[in-house]
Short mmCIF file of C-alpha atoms in Angstrom, two decimals:
data_model
loop_
_atom_site.label_atom_id
_atom_site.label_comp_id
_atom_site.label_asym_id
_atom_site.label_seq_id
_atom_site.Cartn_x
_atom_site.Cartn_y
_atom_site.Cartn_z
CA MET A 1 0.00 0.00 0.00
CA THR A 2 1.40 3.38 -0.92
CA ASP A 3 0.31 6.75 0.37
CA LYS A 4 -2.29 7.98 -2.07
CA ILE A 5 -4.32 11.13 -1.93
CA ARG A 6 -8.05 11.32 -2.37
CA LYS A 7 -9.54 14.50 -3.81
CA LYS A 8 -12.93 15.63 -4.85
CA TRP A 9 -13.09 18.01 -7.80
CA VAL A 10 -15.73 19.97 -9.64
CA LEU A 11 -14.59 20.36 -13.25
CA HIS A 12 -16.20 23.23 -15.18
CA PHE A 13 -16.04 22.74 -18.95
CA PRO A 14 -16.49 25.64 -21.34
CA ALA A 15 -19.41 25.07 -23.76
CA THR A 16 -16.95 24.52 -26.60
CA ASN A 17 -14.94 21.90 -24.79
CA SER A 18 -17.46 19.42 -23.40
CA ASP A 19 -16.80 16.60 -25.87
CA LYS A 20 -13.25 15.70 -24.83
CA PRO A 21 -12.59 12.32 -23.16
CA ILE A 22 -11.16 13.91 -20.00
CA ALA A 23 -11.90 10.99 -17.67
CA TYR A 24 -10.06 8.66 -20.07
CA HIS A 25 -6.93 10.84 -19.96
CA LEU A 26 -6.99 11.10 -16.18
CA VAL A 27 -7.03 7.33 -15.86
CA LYS A 28 -4.75 6.42 -18.74
CA ASP A 29 -2.14 9.20 -18.64
CA PHE A 30 -2.03 10.01 -14.93
CA ASN A 31 -2.82 6.67 -13.29
CA LEU A 32 -5.70 8.12 -11.32
CA VAL A 33 -8.58 6.09 -10.01
CA ILE A 34 -11.70 8.10 -10.69
CA ASN A 35 -15.24 7.89 -9.49
CA ILE A 36 -17.78 10.05 -11.33
CA LEU A 37 -20.24 11.35 -8.78
CA GLN A 38 -22.26 13.71 -10.92
CA ALA A 39 -22.14 14.94 -14.50
CA THR A 40 -24.09 17.38 -16.67
CA ALA A 41 -23.51 18.20 -20.31
CA GLN A 42 -25.37 21.06 -21.91
CA GLU A 43 -24.72 22.43 -25.35
CA GLU A 44 -25.51 26.06 -24.67
CA THR A 45 -24.03 26.56 -21.17
CA ASP A 46 -20.96 25.31 -19.32
CA SER A 47 -20.96 21.66 -18.27
CA PHE A 48 -19.56 20.27 -15.08
CA LEU A 49 -18.35 16.99 -13.76
CA ILE A 50 -17.94 16.05 -10.10
CA LEU A 51 -15.17 13.53 -9.66
CA GLU A 52 -13.51 11.74 -6.82
CA VAL A 53 -9.90 11.01 -7.78
CA ILE A 54 -7.36 8.86 -6.00
CA GLY A 55 -3.72 8.89 -6.95
CA ARG A 56 -0.18 9.80 -6.04
CA LYS A 57 0.50 13.44 -5.20
CA LYS A 58 2.71 13.98 -8.28
CA ASP A 59 0.16 12.43 -10.65
CA ILE A 60 -2.56 14.61 -9.19
CA GLU A 61 -0.44 17.75 -9.67
CA HIS A 62 0.34 16.80 -13.30
CA SER A 63 -3.30 16.05 -14.04
CA LEU A 64 -4.26 19.48 -12.68
CA GLU A 65 -1.80 21.08 -15.13
CA PHE A 66 -3.29 19.04 -17.95
CA LEU A 67 -6.84 20.07 -17.05
CA ARG A 68 -5.87 23.76 -16.97
CA GLN A 69 -4.27 23.42 -20.42
CA GLN A 70 -7.63 22.12 -21.65
CA ASP A 71 -9.34 25.33 -20.37
CA ILE A 72 -11.10 23.31 -17.73
CA GLU A 73 -11.58 25.09 -14.45
CA VAL A 74 -10.95 22.83 -11.44
CA GLU A 75 -12.54 23.61 -8.13
CA ASP A 76 -11.73 21.62 -5.00
CA MET A 77 -14.90 20.28 -3.53
CA GLU A 78 -14.31 20.81 0.10
CA LYS A 79 -14.72 17.87 2.33
CA GLY A 80 -13.64 18.00 5.85
CA ILE A 81 -12.79 15.76 8.74
CA THR A 82 -14.52 16.29 12.05
CA LEU A 83 -13.60 14.76 15.36
CA ASN A 84 -16.58 13.56 17.37
CA PHE A 85 -15.54 14.16 20.98
CA ASN A 86 -18.50 12.12 22.26
CA LYS A 87 -16.87 9.02 20.79
CA CYS A 88 -13.17 9.88 20.99
CA ILE A 89 -11.21 8.08 23.72
CA HIS A 90 -8.07 10.21 23.13
CA CYS A 91 -5.86 7.18 22.53
CA GLY A 92 -3.65 8.95 20.00
CA LEU A 93 -3.55 6.33 17.22
CA CYS A 94 -4.69 8.97 14.72
CA VAL A 95 -1.98 11.36 15.90
CA GLY A 96 0.77 8.99 14.81
CA LEU A 97 -0.97 8.22 11.52
CA CYS A 98 -1.61 11.86 10.58
CA PRO A 99 0.94 12.90 7.90
CA THR A 100 0.58 16.58 8.82
CA GLU A 101 0.24 18.21 12.22
CA ALA A 102 -3.57 18.33 12.00
CA LEU A 103 -4.01 15.78 14.79
CA THR A 104 -1.83 16.31 17.82
CA ILE A 105 -1.77 15.43 21.52
CA ASP A 106 -1.61 18.16 24.11
CA HIS A 107 1.16 16.82 26.32
CA LEU A 108 -0.17 18.61 29.40
CA THR A 109 -3.70 17.23 29.32
CA TRP A 110 -3.05 14.27 26.94
CA GLU A 111 -6.09 15.31 24.96
CA VAL A 112 -6.23 14.76 21.19
CA CYS A 113 -6.56 18.10 19.37
CA PHE A 114 -7.64 18.66 15.79
CA ASN A 115 -6.45 21.60 13.74
CA LYS A 116 -8.65 21.65 10.66
CA SER A 117 -6.46 24.10 8.75
CA GLU A 118 -3.57 21.58 8.70
CA CYS A 119 -5.76 18.68 7.50
CA VAL A 120 -5.14 17.42 3.94
CA VAL A 121 -8.08 14.98 4.13
CA CYS A 122 -5.87 11.95 3.45
CA ASP A 123 -8.51 9.81 5.24
CA LEU A 124 -5.95 7.75 7.22
CA CYS A 125 -7.48 8.69 10.57
CA LEU A 126 -10.98 8.08 9.20
CA LYS A 127 -10.04 4.57 8.07
CA TYR A 128 -8.24 3.43 11.19
CA CYS A 129 -9.87 5.17 14.18
CA PRO A 130 -10.83 2.22 16.42
CA VAL A 131 -13.93 3.96 17.82
CA LYS A 132 -15.05 5.65 14.54
CA ALA A 133 -14.78 9.06 16.17
CA ILE A 134 -13.44 10.63 12.97
CA GLU A 135 -16.19 11.58 10.60
CA MET A 136 -16.28 12.99 7.10
CA GLU A 137 -18.39 15.97 6.19
CA PHE A 138 -19.00 17.32 2.71
CA LEU A 139 -19.21 21.05 2.69
CA LYS A 140 -20.51 21.57 -0.80
CA MET B 1 3.65 25.45 41.27
CA PHE B 2 2.07 22.38 42.76
CA GLU B 3 -1.46 22.97 44.01
CA ILE B 4 -2.98 21.50 47.14
CA LEU B 5 -5.36 18.92 45.80
CA PRO B 6 -8.86 17.98 46.74
CA CYS B 7 -8.38 15.30 49.29
CA LYS B 8 -10.19 12.34 50.59
CA GLY B 9 -10.60 11.02 54.13
CA HIS B 10 -8.65 12.03 57.18
CA ARG B 11 -5.60 10.73 58.98
CA ASP B 12 -5.35 11.83 62.61
CA GLY B 13 -7.55 14.82 61.85
CA VAL B 14 -5.37 15.93 58.90
CA PRO B 15 -6.93 15.70 55.44
CA GLU B 16 -5.52 12.82 53.40
CA MET B 17 -3.18 13.87 50.62
CA ARG B 18 -4.13 11.81 47.58
CA VAL B 19 -2.45 12.51 44.25
CA THR B 20 -2.68 11.20 40.70
CA TYR B 21 0.21 9.58 38.88
CA ASN B 22 0.92 12.74 36.83
CA GLN B 23 0.73 14.93 39.93
CA LEU B 24 3.14 12.59 41.68
CA LEU B 25 5.64 12.93 38.79
CA LYS B 26 5.39 16.74 39.02
CA MET B 27 5.63 16.77 42.80
CA VAL B 28 8.79 14.66 42.82
CA LEU B 29 10.37 17.03 40.30
CA GLU B 30 9.52 20.03 42.47
CA LYS B 31 10.07 18.74 45.98
CA GLY B 32 12.25 15.68 45.63
CA ILE B 33 11.30 12.15 46.49
CA LYS B 34 11.87 12.30 50.26
CA GLU B 35 9.60 15.27 50.82
CA THR B 36 6.98 13.81 48.44
CA ALA B 37 6.96 10.50 50.34
CA LYS B 38 6.45 12.41 53.60
CA GLN B 39 3.50 14.40 52.28
CA VAL B 40 1.63 11.90 50.10
CA ASP B 41 -0.79 9.52 51.79
CA SER B 42 -2.07 7.72 48.73
CA VAL B 43 -1.71 7.64 44.96
CA ALA B 44 -4.50 7.11 42.44
CA LEU B 45 -3.45 5.27 39.28
CA GLY B 46 -5.56 5.01 36.14
CA VAL B 47 -5.66 2.89 32.99
CA PHE B 48 -7.78 3.15 29.88
CA GLU B 49 -6.62 0.78 27.19
CA PRO B 50 -7.58 -2.30 25.18
CA LEU B 51 -7.70 -5.27 27.53
CA GLU B 52 -7.07 -8.96 27.05
CA ASN B 53 -9.08 -11.66 28.82
CA VAL B 54 -12.31 -9.82 29.59
CA VAL B 55 -15.47 -11.86 30.14
CA LEU B 56 -18.96 -10.82 31.09
CA SER B 57 -21.17 -13.31 32.91
CA LEU B 58 -24.88 -12.69 32.51
CA ASN B 59 -27.53 -14.22 34.69
CA ILE B 60 -30.95 -14.14 33.03
CA SER B 61 -33.70 -15.99 34.86
CA GLY B 62 -37.18 -16.98 33.68
CA LEU B 63 -36.10 -18.38 30.31
CA HIS B 64 -37.52 -21.89 31.02
CA ILE B 65 -35.07 -23.60 28.71
CA LYS B 66 -32.02 -25.84 29.09
CA PRO B 67 -29.74 -24.25 26.47
CA PHE B 68 -27.17 -25.89 24.24
CA SER B 69 -26.44 -22.81 22.18
CA ALA B 70 -27.14 -19.13 22.58
CA LYS B 71 -26.39 -15.86 20.86
CA LEU B 72 -27.09 -12.25 21.65
CA GLN B 73 -27.18 -9.81 18.72
CA ASN B 74 -25.64 -12.64 16.67
CA VAL B 75 -22.65 -12.88 19.03
CA PRO B 76 -22.25 -16.39 20.48
CA LEU B 77 -22.67 -16.78 24.23
CA TYR B 78 -21.30 -19.71 26.16
CA ASN B 79 -23.94 -21.26 28.40
CA VAL B 80 -22.61 -22.41 31.74
CA SER B 81 -25.95 -23.20 33.36
CA SER B 82 -29.62 -22.94 32.44
CA ASP B 83 -29.68 -19.22 33.16
CA THR B 84 -26.04 -18.07 33.12
CA PHE B 85 -24.14 -17.14 29.99
CA ILE B 86 -20.58 -16.02 29.39
CA LEU B 87 -19.67 -13.46 26.77
CA GLY B 88 -16.08 -12.95 25.62
CA SER B 89 -15.14 -9.38 24.78
CA GLN B 90 -13.24 -10.40 21.64
CA THR B 91 -15.89 -12.81 20.33
CA LEU B 92 -17.02 -11.83 16.84
CA ALA B 93 -20.59 -11.74 15.58
CA ILE B 94 -21.17 -14.99 13.64
CA ASP B 95 -21.73 -13.15 10.36
CA ASP B 96 -18.52 -11.10 10.61
CA GLY B 97 -16.50 -11.24 7.42
CA MET B 98 -13.25 -11.30 9.44
CA ASN B 99 -10.30 -10.79 7.08
CA SER B 100 -11.95 -12.25 3.99
CA HIS B 101 -11.64 -8.78 2.46
CA PHE B 102 -8.32 -7.77 3.94
CA PRO B 103 -8.06 -5.67 6.06
CA GLY B 104 -11.36 -6.65 7.69
CA GLU B 105 -13.54 -4.09 9.45
CA PHE B 106 -14.40 -6.14 12.57
CA ALA B 107 -17.46 -4.02 13.10
CA TYR B 108 -19.34 -5.89 15.84
CA GLY B 109 -18.69 -8.39 18.58
CA GLY B 110 -18.52 -8.94 22.33
CA ALA B 111 -16.97 -5.59 23.26
CA PHE B 112 -19.65 -3.65 21.35
CA LEU B 113 -22.35 -5.85 22.83
CA ILE B 114 -21.05 -4.96 26.32
CA GLU B 115 -21.28 -1.27 25.37
CA ASP B 116 -24.82 -1.75 23.98
CA LEU B 117 -25.93 -3.54 27.14
CA ILE B 118 -24.76 -0.64 29.31
CA ASN B 119 -26.54 1.77 26.93
CA ARG B 120 -29.75 -0.21 27.54
CA ALA B 121 -30.19 -1.08 23.87
CA GLN B 122 -32.74 -3.73 22.85
CA LEU B 123 -30.80 -6.86 22.01
CA ASP B 124 -31.87 -9.96 20.15
CA LEU B 125 -31.46 -13.08 22.32
CA ARG B 126 -31.77 -16.47 20.61
CA ILE B 127 -31.40 -19.70 22.51
CA ASN B 128 -31.73 -23.27 21.35
CA GLY B 129 -32.25 -25.90 24.00
CA TYR B 130 -33.28 -29.49 24.55
CA PRO B 131 -36.42 -30.62 26.31
CA ASN B 132 -36.25 -32.31 29.69
CA ASP B 133 -38.58 -32.96 32.63
CA VAL B 134 -38.02 -29.47 34.03
CA HIS B 135 -37.85 -27.30 30.93
CA ASP B 136 -40.09 -27.94 27.95
CA LYS B 137 -39.00 -25.15 25.60
CA GLN B 138 -36.64 -25.92 22.71
CA GLU B 139 -36.25 -22.38 21.48
CA VAL B 140 -36.35 -18.91 23.00
CA ARG B 141 -36.24 -15.75 20.97
CA LYS B 142 -36.79 -12.43 22.67
CA PHE B 143 -35.50 -8.91 22.89
CA ILE B 144 -33.77 -8.09 26.15
CA THR B 145 -32.15 -5.04 27.67
CA ASN B 146 -29.84 -4.63 30.63
CA GLU B 147 -33.03 -4.46 32.77
CA ASP B 148 -33.82 -8.11 31.95
CA VAL B 149 -30.42 -9.23 33.23
CA ASP B 150 -30.65 -10.17 36.91
CA ARG B 151 -26.98 -10.11 37.70
CA ALA B 152 -23.88 -9.43 35.60
CA GLN B 153 -20.20 -9.36 36.42
CA LEU B 154 -17.32 -8.15 34.33
CA THR B 155 -14.04 -9.94 34.99
CA ILE B 156 -10.67 -8.72 33.74
CA ASP B 157 -7.85 -11.22 34.00
CA VAL B 158 -4.37 -9.68 33.93
CA VAL B 159 -1.35 -11.89 33.35
CA TYR B 160 1.92 -11.05 35.11
CA PRO B 161 4.63 -10.80 33.98
CA GLN B 162 3.60 -9.89 30.47
CA ALA B 163 5.94 -8.68 27.74
CA LEU B 164 4.79 -5.29 26.48
CA ASN B 165 5.37 -4.76 22.80
CA ALA B 166 5.92 -1.70 20.66
CA TYR B 167 5.78 -2.38 16.92
CA VAL B 168 7.62 -0.85 14.02
CA ASN B 169 7.35 -1.90 10.40
CA SER B 170 10.30 -1.94 8.02
CA THR B 171 8.32 -3.22 5.01
CA GLU B 172 6.41 -1.48 2.22
CA ASN B 173 3.01 -2.73 3.40
CA TYR B 174 0.86 -1.57 6.28
CA LYS B 175 0.70 -4.11 9.10
CA PHE B 176 -2.46 -4.59 11.15
CA SER B 177 -1.90 -5.56 14.74
CA GLU B 178 -3.32 -5.49 18.26
CA ASN B 179 -1.47 -2.16 18.59
CA GLY B 180 -3.35 -0.69 15.62
CA VAL B 181 -2.15 -0.11 12.08
CA VAL B 182 1.64 0.14 11.78
CA LYS B 183 2.73 2.39 8.92
CA THR B 184 5.43 1.45 6.44
CA ASN B 185 9.19 2.13 6.49
CA PHE B 186 9.49 2.96 10.20
CA GLN B 187 6.91 5.76 10.01
CA THR B 188 5.22 4.82 13.30
CA VAL B 189 5.96 2.95 16.49
CA ASN B 190 2.75 1.51 17.96
CA PHE B 191 2.09 0.58 21.57
CA ARG B 192 -1.05 0.08 23.58
CA SER B 193 -0.34 0.02 27.30
CA ASN B 194 0.70 2.57 29.90
CA GLY B 195 2.21 -0.22 32.00
CA VAL B 196 0.00 0.46 35.03
CA LEU B 197 -1.71 -2.95 34.87
CA GLN B 198 1.72 -4.55 35.35
CA LEU B 199 2.62 -2.00 38.03
CA ILE B 200 -0.52 -2.91 40.03
CA TYR B 201 0.81 -6.46 40.49
CA GLU B 202 4.22 -5.17 41.53
CA ILE B 203 2.70 -3.06 44.33
CA LYS B 204 -0.16 -5.43 45.19
CA GLU B 205 0.36 -5.19 48.98
CA PHE B 206 -0.63 -1.52 48.96
CA VAL B 207 -3.80 -1.60 46.83
CA SER B 208 -6.69 -0.19 48.83
CA GLU B 209 -9.47 0.73 46.37
CA VAL B 210 -10.40 -0.51 42.92
CA PHE B 211 -12.52 1.22 40.32
CA VAL B 212 -13.61 -0.58 37.19
CA ALA B 213 -15.50 1.21 34.40
CA GLY B 214 -17.53 3.38 36.78
CA ALA B 215 -18.23 0.65 39.35
CA LYS B 216 -16.54 -0.28 42.59
CA GLY B 217 -14.40 -3.31 41.90
CA SER B 218 -12.62 -6.00 43.80
CA ILE B 219 -9.23 -7.50 43.07
CA LEU B 220 -7.87 -10.97 43.62
CA PHE B 221 -4.13 -11.61 43.33
CA GLY B 222 -2.71 -14.98 42.33
CA ASP B 223 0.78 -16.31 41.64
CA ASN B 224 0.97 -15.17 38.03
CA GLY B 225 -1.54 -12.40 37.73
CA TYR B 226 -4.75 -11.06 39.13
CA LYS B 227 -8.43 -10.66 38.43
CA ILE B 228 -10.45 -7.49 38.72
CA VAL B 229 -14.18 -8.01 39.10
CA GLY B 230 -16.84 -5.33 38.93
CA ASP B 231 -20.62 -5.16 39.10
CA PHE B 232 -21.61 -4.66 35.48
CA LYS B 233 -24.94 -3.06 36.38
CA GLU B 234 -23.12 -0.06 37.87
CA MET B 235 -20.81 0.49 34.91
CA ASP B 236 -20.83 3.56 32.75
CA THR B 237 -20.10 3.83 29.00
CA LEU B 238 -17.91 6.84 29.75
CA TYR B 239 -15.32 4.32 30.91
CA ILE B 240 -15.91 1.49 28.49
CA SER B 241 -15.55 1.35 24.74
CA GLY B 242 -15.55 -1.28 22.00
CA LEU B 243 -12.64 -0.96 19.59
CA SER B 244 -12.49 -2.18 15.99
CA LEU B 245 -8.86 -2.72 15.08
CA LYS B 246 -8.90 -2.91 11.31
CA GLY B 247 -7.40 -6.11 9.94
CA TYR B 248 -6.96 -7.57 13.42
CA GLY B 249 -10.06 -7.86 15.60
CA ILE B 250 -12.19 -6.47 18.39
CA TYR B 251 -11.04 -5.27 21.78
CA LEU B 252 -12.72 -3.87 24.84
CA ALA B 253 -11.09 -0.79 26.28
CA ALA B 254 -12.09 -0.16 29.87
CA GLY B 255 -11.11 2.28 32.54
CA ILE B 256 -9.51 0.86 35.66
CA GLY B 257 -8.41 2.88 38.63
CA ILE B 258 -6.67 1.85 41.82
CA VAL B 259 -5.63 3.66 44.95
CA VAL B 260 -2.43 2.64 46.73
CA LYS B 261 -1.58 3.58 50.28
CA ALA B 262 1.80 5.31 50.28
CA GLU B 263 2.17 6.76 53.76
CA ASN B 264 5.87 7.54 54.29
CA ASN B 265 6.76 4.81 51.83
CA GLN B 266 9.58 6.13 49.69
CA ALA B 267 10.28 2.70 48.17
CA LEU B 268 6.70 2.52 46.92
CA ILE B 269 6.88 5.99 45.38
CA GLU B 270 10.14 4.97 43.66
CA LYS B 271 8.47 1.81 42.36
CA ILE B 272 5.55 3.83 40.96
CA LEU B 273 7.94 6.29 39.30
CA SER B 274 9.96 3.43 37.80
CA ASN B 275 6.93 2.68 35.61
CA GLU B 276 8.16 5.44 33.29
CA ALA B 277 11.31 3.40 32.70
CA ARG B 278 9.39 0.19 31.97
CA ALA B 279 11.01 -1.42 28.92
CA TYR B 280 8.88 -2.27 25.91
CA ASN B 281 10.10 -4.81 23.35
CA LEU B 282 10.64 -3.03 20.10
CA PHE B 283 9.54 -5.53 17.49
CA ASP B 284 9.67 -5.17 13.71
CA ILE B 285 6.30 -6.66 12.79
CA GLY B 286 7.21 -6.57 9.09
CA ILE B 287 10.08 -9.04 9.37
CA LYS B 288 9.03 -10.54 12.74
CA LYS B 289 12.23 -9.64 14.52
CA ASP B 290 13.12 -7.95 17.81
CA VAL B 291 15.01 -4.73 17.27
CA GLY B 292 15.65 -3.71 20.87
CA THR B 293 13.82 -2.18 23.80
CA ILE B 294 12.39 1.25 24.48
CA PRO B 295 11.25 2.82 27.77
CA LEU B 296 7.67 4.03 28.27
CA ALA B 297 8.83 7.62 28.90
CA GLN B 298 10.20 7.69 25.33
CA LEU B 299 7.02 6.23 23.85
CA LYS B 300 5.00 9.02 25.49
CA LYS B 301 6.91 11.58 23.41
CA PRO B 302 5.58 12.59 19.95
CA THR B 303 8.56 10.99 18.17
CA VAL B 304 11.31 8.53 19.05
CA SER B 305 14.52 7.57 17.34
CA VAL B 306 14.66 4.05 15.85
CA ASN B 307 17.54 3.04 13.55
CA ASN B 308 18.52 6.73 13.45
CA LEU B 309 15.12 7.60 12.03
CA GLU B 310 12.62 9.90 13.67
CA VAL B 311 9.52 7.75 14.16
CA LYS B 312 6.09 9.02 15.24
CA THR B 313 4.52 7.35 18.28
CA CYS B 314 1.05 5.82 17.91
CA SER B 315 -0.70 4.78 21.08
CA LEU B 316 -3.89 2.90 21.86
CA THR B 317 -3.73 3.65 25.56
CA SER B 318 -5.59 6.80 26.55
CA ILE B 319 -3.44 8.71 29.00
CA TYR B 320 -6.13 11.43 28.98
CA LEU B 321 -8.86 9.07 30.25
CA ALA B 322 -6.44 7.32 32.65
CA GLN B 323 -5.76 10.75 34.13
CA LYS B 324 -9.51 11.52 34.31
CA ILE B 325 -10.09 8.25 36.19
CA SER B 326 -7.36 8.98 38.71
CA GLU B 327 -8.71 12.53 39.15
CA LYS B 328 -12.13 11.02 39.87
CA LEU B 329 -10.55 8.83 42.53
CA ILE B 330 -9.00 11.76 44.36
CA VAL B 331 -12.25 13.72 44.62
CA SER B 332 -14.96 11.08 44.87
#
């Protein structure tokens, strides 16, 4: 298992550019796993595609460049992690797993603290929290 | 500056000085061990971590059946008499997929059932029995709650001495263990005990009070371990929690607190403080090989050095809740 990133994107296509096989290129050229969550295609107005993509950080960065070259506007669909303190037992497993400093332990009180601004939504804590105290929220 | 703590009881008209483990560490740093031993009457120690060997015995009368098999919420119970059943905290629900899709979720089992019982959830009891001259029913199926249980006891069996392990992983694949998920290439060192359960045995002569998951407990010491027993009906879910360790199994984490009498006993205070130096086996779970030992005090830090690499510590023991339990014992 390698460390892969999961992202959720809203792709806005200009009306003139809605016939390109974008999903194909993301999979084939950038090794991304994609999951199409919603799609609209309209001739007269801009079309959009909501995608969940999973891939290595570098591949995701390259695919973003590619999409911009195609005049496709990419918007990060914000999803956030929340820590449910009613369930959390403050064991600290998530703190060690967290690749950033979003989850930390206060070494005075030994309480687990969550700093949302540092979170890259890698989902590691969500997957492995033994009491399912980490929850995902979609903000858009 | 060390504060005068809420105290409990009196000794010759002077309020008893009872401190928590963390307060004891601070006090020794400030005042030295001699002065601390003079002032402290008792120490409250707490544990909140995944436990081995936990069984719940449930006595449910009025079933009118001689059982040969039973399950509650699809978790098998072991019937030891016509109305008493034993539930193991790590027993899985019979429809659990285990690791057939690796790593398995281990979503439900004994530990979660224990939590549900305390929460007074409605639980599906199914018993198959055989007819005899006393009981004529061959099958019982009913919903029960904690109210329908006449008597229940939670028993925690602690083995001493027990090797405490901290895992690292030198391979390219995540490893799933009783200490939680161990990240690749020495990214994490995982441990799951604060050592206090072992310490309790080492200072067994001085144990005066036992708290188990919100209830008053009793403790029985043997030659190679001890049992803590508590009245399940008095337990509180604040101090008990089912854990799903992905790819490994189910554990019950419960809060245990003990009070030790430490009047003028410098040797005892030294013994309690030595818990910080307790050595954990550092084991590479990827290649199944010991790579050394590491003291608890190091594991409590955010990172440790292993093979000249800075490795993040990952714990399953809640020092926060252990501290809360010992604080409860100094004021209650």
